XYZ file of C-alpha atoms in Angstrom:
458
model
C 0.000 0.000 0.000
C 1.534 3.560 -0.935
C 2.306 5.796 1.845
C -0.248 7.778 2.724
C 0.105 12.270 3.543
C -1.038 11.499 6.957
C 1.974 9.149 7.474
C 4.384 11.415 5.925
C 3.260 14.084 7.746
C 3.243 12.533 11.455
C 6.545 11.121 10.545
C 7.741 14.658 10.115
C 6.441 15.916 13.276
C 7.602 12.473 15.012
C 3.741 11.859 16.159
C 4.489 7.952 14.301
C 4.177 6.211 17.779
C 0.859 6.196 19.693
C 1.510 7.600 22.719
C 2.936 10.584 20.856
C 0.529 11.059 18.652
C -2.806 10.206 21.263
C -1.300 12.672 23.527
C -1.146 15.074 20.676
C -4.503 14.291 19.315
C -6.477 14.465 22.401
C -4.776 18.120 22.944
C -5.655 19.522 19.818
C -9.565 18.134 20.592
C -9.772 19.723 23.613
C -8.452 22.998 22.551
C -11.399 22.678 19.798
C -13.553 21.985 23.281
C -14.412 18.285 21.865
C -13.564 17.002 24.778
C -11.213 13.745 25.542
C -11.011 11.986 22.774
C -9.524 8.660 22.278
C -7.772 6.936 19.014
C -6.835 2.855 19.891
C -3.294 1.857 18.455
C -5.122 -0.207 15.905
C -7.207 2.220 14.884
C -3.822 4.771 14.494
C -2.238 2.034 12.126
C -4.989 1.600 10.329
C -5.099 5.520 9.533
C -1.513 5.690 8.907
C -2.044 2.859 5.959
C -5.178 4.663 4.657
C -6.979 1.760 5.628
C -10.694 3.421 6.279
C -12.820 0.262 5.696
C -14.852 2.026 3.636
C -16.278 4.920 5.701
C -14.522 7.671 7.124
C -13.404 9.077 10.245
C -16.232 10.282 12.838
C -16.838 13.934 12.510
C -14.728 14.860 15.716
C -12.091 12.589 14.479
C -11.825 14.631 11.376
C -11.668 17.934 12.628
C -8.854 17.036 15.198
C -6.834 15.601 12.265
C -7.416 18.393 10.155
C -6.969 20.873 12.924
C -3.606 18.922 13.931
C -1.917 19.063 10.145
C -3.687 21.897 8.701
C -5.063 18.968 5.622
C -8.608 18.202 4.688
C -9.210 14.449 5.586
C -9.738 13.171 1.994
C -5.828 14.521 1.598
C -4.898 13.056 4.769
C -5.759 9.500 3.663
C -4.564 9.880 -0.093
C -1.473 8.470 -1.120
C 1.370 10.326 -0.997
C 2.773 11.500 -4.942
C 5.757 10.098 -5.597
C 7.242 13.968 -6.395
C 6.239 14.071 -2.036
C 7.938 11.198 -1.092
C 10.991 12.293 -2.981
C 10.501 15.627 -1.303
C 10.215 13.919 2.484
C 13.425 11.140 1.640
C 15.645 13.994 0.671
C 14.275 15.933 3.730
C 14.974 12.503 5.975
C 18.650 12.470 4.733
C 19.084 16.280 5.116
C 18.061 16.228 8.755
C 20.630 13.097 9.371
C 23.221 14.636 8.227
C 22.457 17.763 10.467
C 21.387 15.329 13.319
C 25.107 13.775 12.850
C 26.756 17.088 12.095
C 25.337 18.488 15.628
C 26.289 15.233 17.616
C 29.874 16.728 16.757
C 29.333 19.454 19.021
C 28.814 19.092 22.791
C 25.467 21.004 23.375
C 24.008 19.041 20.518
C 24.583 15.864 21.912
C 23.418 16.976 24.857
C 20.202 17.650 23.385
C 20.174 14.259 21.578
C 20.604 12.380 25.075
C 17.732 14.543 26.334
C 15.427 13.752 23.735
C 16.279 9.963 24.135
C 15.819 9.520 27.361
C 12.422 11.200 26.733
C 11.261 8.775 24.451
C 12.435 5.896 26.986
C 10.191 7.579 29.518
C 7.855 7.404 26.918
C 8.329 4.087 26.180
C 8.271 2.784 29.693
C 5.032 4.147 30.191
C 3.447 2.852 27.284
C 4.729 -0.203 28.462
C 3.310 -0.218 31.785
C -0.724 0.997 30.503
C -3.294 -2.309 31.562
C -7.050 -2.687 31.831
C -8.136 -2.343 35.394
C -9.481 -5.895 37.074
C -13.118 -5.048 37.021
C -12.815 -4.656 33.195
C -10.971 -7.769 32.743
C -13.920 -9.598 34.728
C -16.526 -7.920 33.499
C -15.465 -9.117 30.289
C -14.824 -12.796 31.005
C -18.279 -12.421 32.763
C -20.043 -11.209 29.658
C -18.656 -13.473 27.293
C -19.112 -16.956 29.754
C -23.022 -15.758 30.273
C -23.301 -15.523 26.091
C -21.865 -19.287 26.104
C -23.866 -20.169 28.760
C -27.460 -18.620 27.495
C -26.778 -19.452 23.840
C -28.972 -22.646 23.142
C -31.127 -21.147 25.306
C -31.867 -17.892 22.441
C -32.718 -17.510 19.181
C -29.482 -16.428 17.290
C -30.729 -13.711 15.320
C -31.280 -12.367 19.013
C -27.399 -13.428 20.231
C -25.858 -12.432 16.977
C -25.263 -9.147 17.307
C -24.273 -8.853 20.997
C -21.570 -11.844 19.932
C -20.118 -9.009 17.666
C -20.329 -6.091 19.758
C -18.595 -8.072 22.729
C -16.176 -9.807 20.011
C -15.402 -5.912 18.828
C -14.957 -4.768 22.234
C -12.582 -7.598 23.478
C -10.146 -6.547 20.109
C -10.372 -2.592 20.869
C -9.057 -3.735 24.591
C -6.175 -5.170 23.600
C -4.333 -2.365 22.304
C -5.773 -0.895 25.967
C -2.757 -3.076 27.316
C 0.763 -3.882 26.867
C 0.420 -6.670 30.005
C 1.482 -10.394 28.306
C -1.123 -12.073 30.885
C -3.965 -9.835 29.973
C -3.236 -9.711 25.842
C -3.341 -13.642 26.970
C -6.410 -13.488 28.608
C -8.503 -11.236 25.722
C -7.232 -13.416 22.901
C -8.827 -16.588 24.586
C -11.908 -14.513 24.799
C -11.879 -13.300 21.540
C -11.358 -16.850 20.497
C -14.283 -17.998 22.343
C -16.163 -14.875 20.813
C -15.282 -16.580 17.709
C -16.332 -19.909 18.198
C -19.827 -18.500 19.636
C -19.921 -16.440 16.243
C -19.266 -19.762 14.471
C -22.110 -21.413 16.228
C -24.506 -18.599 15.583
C -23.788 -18.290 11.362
C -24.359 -22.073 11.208
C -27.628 -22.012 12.901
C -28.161 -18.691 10.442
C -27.068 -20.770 7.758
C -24.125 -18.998 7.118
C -21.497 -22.050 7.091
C -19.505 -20.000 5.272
C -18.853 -17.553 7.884
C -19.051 -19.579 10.138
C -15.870 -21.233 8.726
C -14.175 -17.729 8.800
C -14.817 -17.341 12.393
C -13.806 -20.917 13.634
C -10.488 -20.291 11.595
C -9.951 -16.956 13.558
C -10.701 -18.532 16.604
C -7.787 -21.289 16.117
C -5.768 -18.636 15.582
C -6.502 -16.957 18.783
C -6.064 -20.315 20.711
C -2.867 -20.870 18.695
C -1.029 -17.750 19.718
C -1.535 -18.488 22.806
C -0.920 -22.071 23.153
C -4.654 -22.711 24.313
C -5.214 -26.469 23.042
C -8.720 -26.658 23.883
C -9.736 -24.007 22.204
C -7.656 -25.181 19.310
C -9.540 -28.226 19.572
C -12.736 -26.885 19.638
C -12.011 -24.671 17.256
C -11.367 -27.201 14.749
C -13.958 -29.216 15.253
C -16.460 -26.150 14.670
C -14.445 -26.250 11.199
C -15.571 -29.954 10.699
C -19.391 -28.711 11.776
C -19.305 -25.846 9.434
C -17.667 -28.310 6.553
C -20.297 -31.079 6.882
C -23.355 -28.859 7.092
C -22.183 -27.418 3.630
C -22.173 -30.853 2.329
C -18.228 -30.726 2.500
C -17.727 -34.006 4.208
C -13.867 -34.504 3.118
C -13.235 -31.483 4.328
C -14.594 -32.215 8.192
C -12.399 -34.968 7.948
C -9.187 -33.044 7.145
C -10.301 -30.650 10.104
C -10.420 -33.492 12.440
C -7.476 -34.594 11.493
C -6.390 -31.222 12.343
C -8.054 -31.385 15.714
C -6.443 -34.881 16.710
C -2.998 -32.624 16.256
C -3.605 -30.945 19.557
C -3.793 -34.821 21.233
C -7.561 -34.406 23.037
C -8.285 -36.268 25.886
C -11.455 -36.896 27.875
C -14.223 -34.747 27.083
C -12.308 -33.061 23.951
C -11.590 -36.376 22.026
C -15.410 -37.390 22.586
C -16.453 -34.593 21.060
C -14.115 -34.610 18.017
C -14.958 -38.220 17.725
C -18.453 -37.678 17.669
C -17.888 -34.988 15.001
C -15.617 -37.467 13.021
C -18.956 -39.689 12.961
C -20.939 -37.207 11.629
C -18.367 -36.472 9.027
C -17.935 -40.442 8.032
C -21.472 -40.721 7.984
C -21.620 -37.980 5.589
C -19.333 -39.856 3.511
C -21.398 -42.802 3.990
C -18.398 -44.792 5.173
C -20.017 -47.070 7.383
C -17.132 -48.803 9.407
C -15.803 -45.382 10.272
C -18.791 -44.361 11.586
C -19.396 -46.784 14.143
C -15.825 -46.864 15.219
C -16.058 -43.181 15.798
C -19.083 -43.757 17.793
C -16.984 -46.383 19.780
C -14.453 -43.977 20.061
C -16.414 -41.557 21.578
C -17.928 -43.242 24.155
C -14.128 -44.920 25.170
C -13.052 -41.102 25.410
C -16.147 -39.847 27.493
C -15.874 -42.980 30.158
C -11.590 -42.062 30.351
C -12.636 -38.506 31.474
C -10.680 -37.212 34.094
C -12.293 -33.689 34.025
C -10.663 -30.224 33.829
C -11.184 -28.949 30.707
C -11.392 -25.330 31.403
C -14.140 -24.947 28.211
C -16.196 -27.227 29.895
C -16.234 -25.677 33.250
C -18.033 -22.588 30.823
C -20.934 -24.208 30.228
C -23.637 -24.059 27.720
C -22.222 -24.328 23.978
C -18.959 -25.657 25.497
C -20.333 -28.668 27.765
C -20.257 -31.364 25.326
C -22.926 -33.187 27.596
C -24.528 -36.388 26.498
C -27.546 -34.736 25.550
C -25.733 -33.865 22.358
C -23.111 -36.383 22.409
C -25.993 -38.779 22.019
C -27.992 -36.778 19.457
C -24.693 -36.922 17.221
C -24.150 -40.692 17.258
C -28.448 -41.042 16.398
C -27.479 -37.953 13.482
C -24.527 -40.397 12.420
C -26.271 -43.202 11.956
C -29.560 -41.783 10.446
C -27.573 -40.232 7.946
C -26.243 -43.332 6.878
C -29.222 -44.735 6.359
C -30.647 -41.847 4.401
C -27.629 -41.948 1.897
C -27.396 -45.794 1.734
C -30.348 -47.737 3.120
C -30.750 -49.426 -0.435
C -27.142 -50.942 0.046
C -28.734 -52.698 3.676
C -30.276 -55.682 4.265
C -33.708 -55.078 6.169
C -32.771 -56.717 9.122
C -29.401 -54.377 9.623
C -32.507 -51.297 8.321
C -34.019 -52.017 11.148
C -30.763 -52.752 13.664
C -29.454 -49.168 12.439
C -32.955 -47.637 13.009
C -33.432 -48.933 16.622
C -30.049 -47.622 17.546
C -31.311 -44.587 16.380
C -34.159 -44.424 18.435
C -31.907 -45.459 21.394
C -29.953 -42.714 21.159
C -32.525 -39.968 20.686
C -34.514 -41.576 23.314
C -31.300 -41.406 25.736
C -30.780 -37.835 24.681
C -34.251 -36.923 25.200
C -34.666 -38.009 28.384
C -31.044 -36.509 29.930
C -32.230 -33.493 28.284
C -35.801 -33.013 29.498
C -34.306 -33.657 33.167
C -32.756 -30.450 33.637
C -35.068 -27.677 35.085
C -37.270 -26.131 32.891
C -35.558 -22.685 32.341
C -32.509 -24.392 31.201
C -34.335 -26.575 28.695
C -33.228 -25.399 25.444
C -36.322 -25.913 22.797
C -33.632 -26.069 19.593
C -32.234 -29.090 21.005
C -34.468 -31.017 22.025
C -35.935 -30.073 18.902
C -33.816 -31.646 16.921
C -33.841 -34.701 18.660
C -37.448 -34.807 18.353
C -37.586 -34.710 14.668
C -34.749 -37.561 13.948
C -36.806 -39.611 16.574
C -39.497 -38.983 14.221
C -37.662 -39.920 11.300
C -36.639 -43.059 12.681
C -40.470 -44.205 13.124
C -41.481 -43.269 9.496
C -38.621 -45.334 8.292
C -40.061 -48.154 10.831
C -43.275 -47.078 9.054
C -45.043 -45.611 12.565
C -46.485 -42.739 11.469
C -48.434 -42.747 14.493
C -45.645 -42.269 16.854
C -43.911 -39.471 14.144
C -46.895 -37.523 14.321
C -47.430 -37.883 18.238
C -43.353 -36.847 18.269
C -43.762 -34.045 16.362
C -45.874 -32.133 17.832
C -43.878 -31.017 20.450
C -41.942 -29.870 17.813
C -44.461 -28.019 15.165
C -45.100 -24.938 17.732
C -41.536 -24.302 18.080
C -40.867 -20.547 17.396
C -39.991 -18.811 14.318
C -36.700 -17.509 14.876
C -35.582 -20.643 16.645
C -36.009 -22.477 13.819
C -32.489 -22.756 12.853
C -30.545 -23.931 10.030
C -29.900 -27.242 11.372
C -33.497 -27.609 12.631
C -34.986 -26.718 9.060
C -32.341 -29.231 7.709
C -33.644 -32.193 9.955
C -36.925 -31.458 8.918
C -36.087 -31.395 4.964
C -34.909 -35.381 6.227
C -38.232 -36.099 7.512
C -40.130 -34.484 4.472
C -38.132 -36.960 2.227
C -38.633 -40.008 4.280
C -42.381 -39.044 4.008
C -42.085 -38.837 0.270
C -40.808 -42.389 0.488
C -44.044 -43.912 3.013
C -47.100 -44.993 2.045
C -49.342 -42.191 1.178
C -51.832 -41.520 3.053
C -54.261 -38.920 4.246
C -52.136 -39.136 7.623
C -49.224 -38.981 6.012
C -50.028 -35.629 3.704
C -51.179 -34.088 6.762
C -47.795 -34.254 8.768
C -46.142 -33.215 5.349
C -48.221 -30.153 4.898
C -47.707 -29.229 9.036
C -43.947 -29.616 7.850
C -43.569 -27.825 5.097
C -45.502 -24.772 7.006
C -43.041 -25.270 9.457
C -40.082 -24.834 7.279
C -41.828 -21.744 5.004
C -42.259 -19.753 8.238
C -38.797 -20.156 9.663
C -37.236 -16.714 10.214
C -33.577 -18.426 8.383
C -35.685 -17.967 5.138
C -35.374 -14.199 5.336
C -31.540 -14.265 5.180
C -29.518 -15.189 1.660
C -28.661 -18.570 1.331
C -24.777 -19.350 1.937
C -22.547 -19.270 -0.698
C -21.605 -23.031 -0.032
């Protein structure tokens, strides 16, 4: 990127580092009575690259800047003519050789010596700024009750607080120069990220929600944080299935099993490695993974720290079972004419054993922590298993506990279920039963609120 008259002009002044420059800045805007204003160190090297993303400085911020270096602000971003940077290298080498001409002469290197141990001062200062405790809490605080409350919300509600608090947790960090706190704010920004993640797939974004499961492995990676790497990738295998991807959830568990999971962690990413098989419709890799999962969950030793957060980050077995019943009905969707009835029928029981199991852990928790979109979806693959068992009966009876479910938490993954069901329907006798639950289905899917948002670019 060319350098922009802003940079060339700060340089000039020697306003290039932030401390200079905010102390400089905030000046100027009170001597315009605006007040104390206040430019983060991102936000400084963003303006010194030109780098507006696509709107311009606030009103205040503009009149500072132009007040400070006597530019409009459309000048102040531009880049720099090359007949100007000419003009500012020959004026960098003019005032070196007059900076080494006066170190020649006693006063002037006196003055030199002054000026650097000013910017040491300056320096050591900088180094020394940190958030205060209560913001560093209040932070973690926030971001643990948006993990914890998440299934329990529709996420066209949770969204947008999950990038306000994401936002906020970045603009803190150049708030501090402590290692322990830029530790701290990059786990929750990765966390941020993997909430973010959660939220675009039940959007049906999977897209994004790729994009923000990679950012939050790199969060966890600068910092070493192998849970969160874990988790991290296996939101990257859940983002990869969902947009029909499946080789690509497998190279992300792959990735996952890098970190070496144990106990809670390897469950999960082997329950995601059986959705991803099962996607594939590799069934011996399935089951093992299922087998897997269940070996890793019963070698639990606890303290992973993601678990101790709670809500999207307790892999319980509420969804640890749904995933094995989601493996193995998908297998029988994509290859039930390659099955003999009786193994039909083995695959279909285990099916309802699992969402049964699921069901029951999950309906045992107290009502306000009940989350509808879960149980939900176990509700409809329940329902699915007894129209391939050719129950209608008990599918209708299932599912509706499920029809009245609200509009904008019916989520990506809920609607997709449901598209399961309709096609198992189209495969059952027809009947006047049987039309009815398909109608109630498709007016479930036409009103959910996902409909309103462009499909992802998958």
């Amino acid at each position: 990127m060319d350098e922009t008259v802003l940079r060339q002009l700060a340089q000039e002044r020697g306003l290039l580092p932030h401390a200079r420059f905010l102390r400089a800045y905030q000046e100027e805007a009170k001597s315009l009575g605006l007040g104390c204003l206040w430019i983060g160190q991102r936000q400084w090297k963003r303006w010194l690259a030109g780098d507006l993303r696509n709107k311009k400085p606030y009103p205040n911020a503009s009149e500072v800047l132009e007040s400070m270096f006597k530019r409009p602000v459309a000048e102040l971003f531009a880049p720099a003519s090359s007949t100007d940077a000419s003009q500012a290298g020959q004026a960098q080498q003019q005032s070196a050789r007059l900076l080494i001409a006066s170190v020649e002469r006693p006063r002037g290197m006196y003055q030199m010596m002054m000026e650097a141990a000013d910017q040491s001062r300056e320096a050591a200062a900088e180094a020394e700024v940190e958030l205060g405790q209560a913001t560093m809490e209040q932070l973690q605080d926030d971001v643990v009750d948006l993990a914890r409350t998440y299934l329990l919300r529709s996420p066209m509600e949770v969204f947008p607080l999950l990038v306000v608090k994401r936002d906020q947790i970045l603009e803190k960090r150049d708030e501090t120069h402590k290692p322990d706190q830029l530790k701290d704010l990059n786990f929750l920004v990765g966390v941020a990220s993997v909430l973010l993640a959660e939220a675009s797939i039940d959007l049906g974004q999977t897209r994004a929600a790729v994009d923000h499961a990679r950012a939050a492995w790199s969060y966890a990676n600068s910092i070493d944080h192998a849970p969160l790497a874990v988790w991290a990738r296996g939101m990257m295998a859940t983002s990869a299935y969902w947009s029909n991807q499946p080789r690509d959830a497998v190279t992300a568990i792959i990735r996952a099993e890098q970190h070496h999971p144990v106990g809670i962690a390897a469950a999960r990413v082997h329950s995601i490695a059986a959705r991803a098989y099962s996607h594939l419709g590799d069934t011996e890799r399935t089951i093992a993974a299922i087998r897997a999962a269940a070996d890793a969950r019963a070698a639990d030793r606890g303290g992973d720290e993601l678990q101790e957060i709670g809500g999207v980050f307790d892999w319980d077995p509420v969804r640890e079972q749904r995933c094995f019943g989601s493996a193995l009905l998908q297998l029988l969707q994509l290859r039930r004419g390659d099955f003999e009835p009786d193994a039909v029928e083995g695959f279909t029981s285990r099916v309802l054993e699992y969402t049964r199991s699921a069901l029951a852990v999950a309906q045992g928790v107290p009502q306000h922590l009940r989350s509808a979109v879960v149980e939900s979806t176990i509700l409809i693959e329940m329902a699915t298993a007894f129209v391939i068992l050719g129950d209608l009966l008990s599918a209708r009876q299932t599912m509706d506990a499920v029809l009245g479910l609200p509009s904008d938490m019916r989520t990506f993954p809920v609607v997709h279920r449901m598209r399961g069901l309709h096609a198992q329907l189209s495969l059952a006798q027809q009947t006047q039963q049987t039309r009815t639950l398909d109608d109630d289905l498709t007016a479930f899917m036409e009103a959910s609120a996902i409909r309103a948002l462009p499909a992802a670019d998958s």
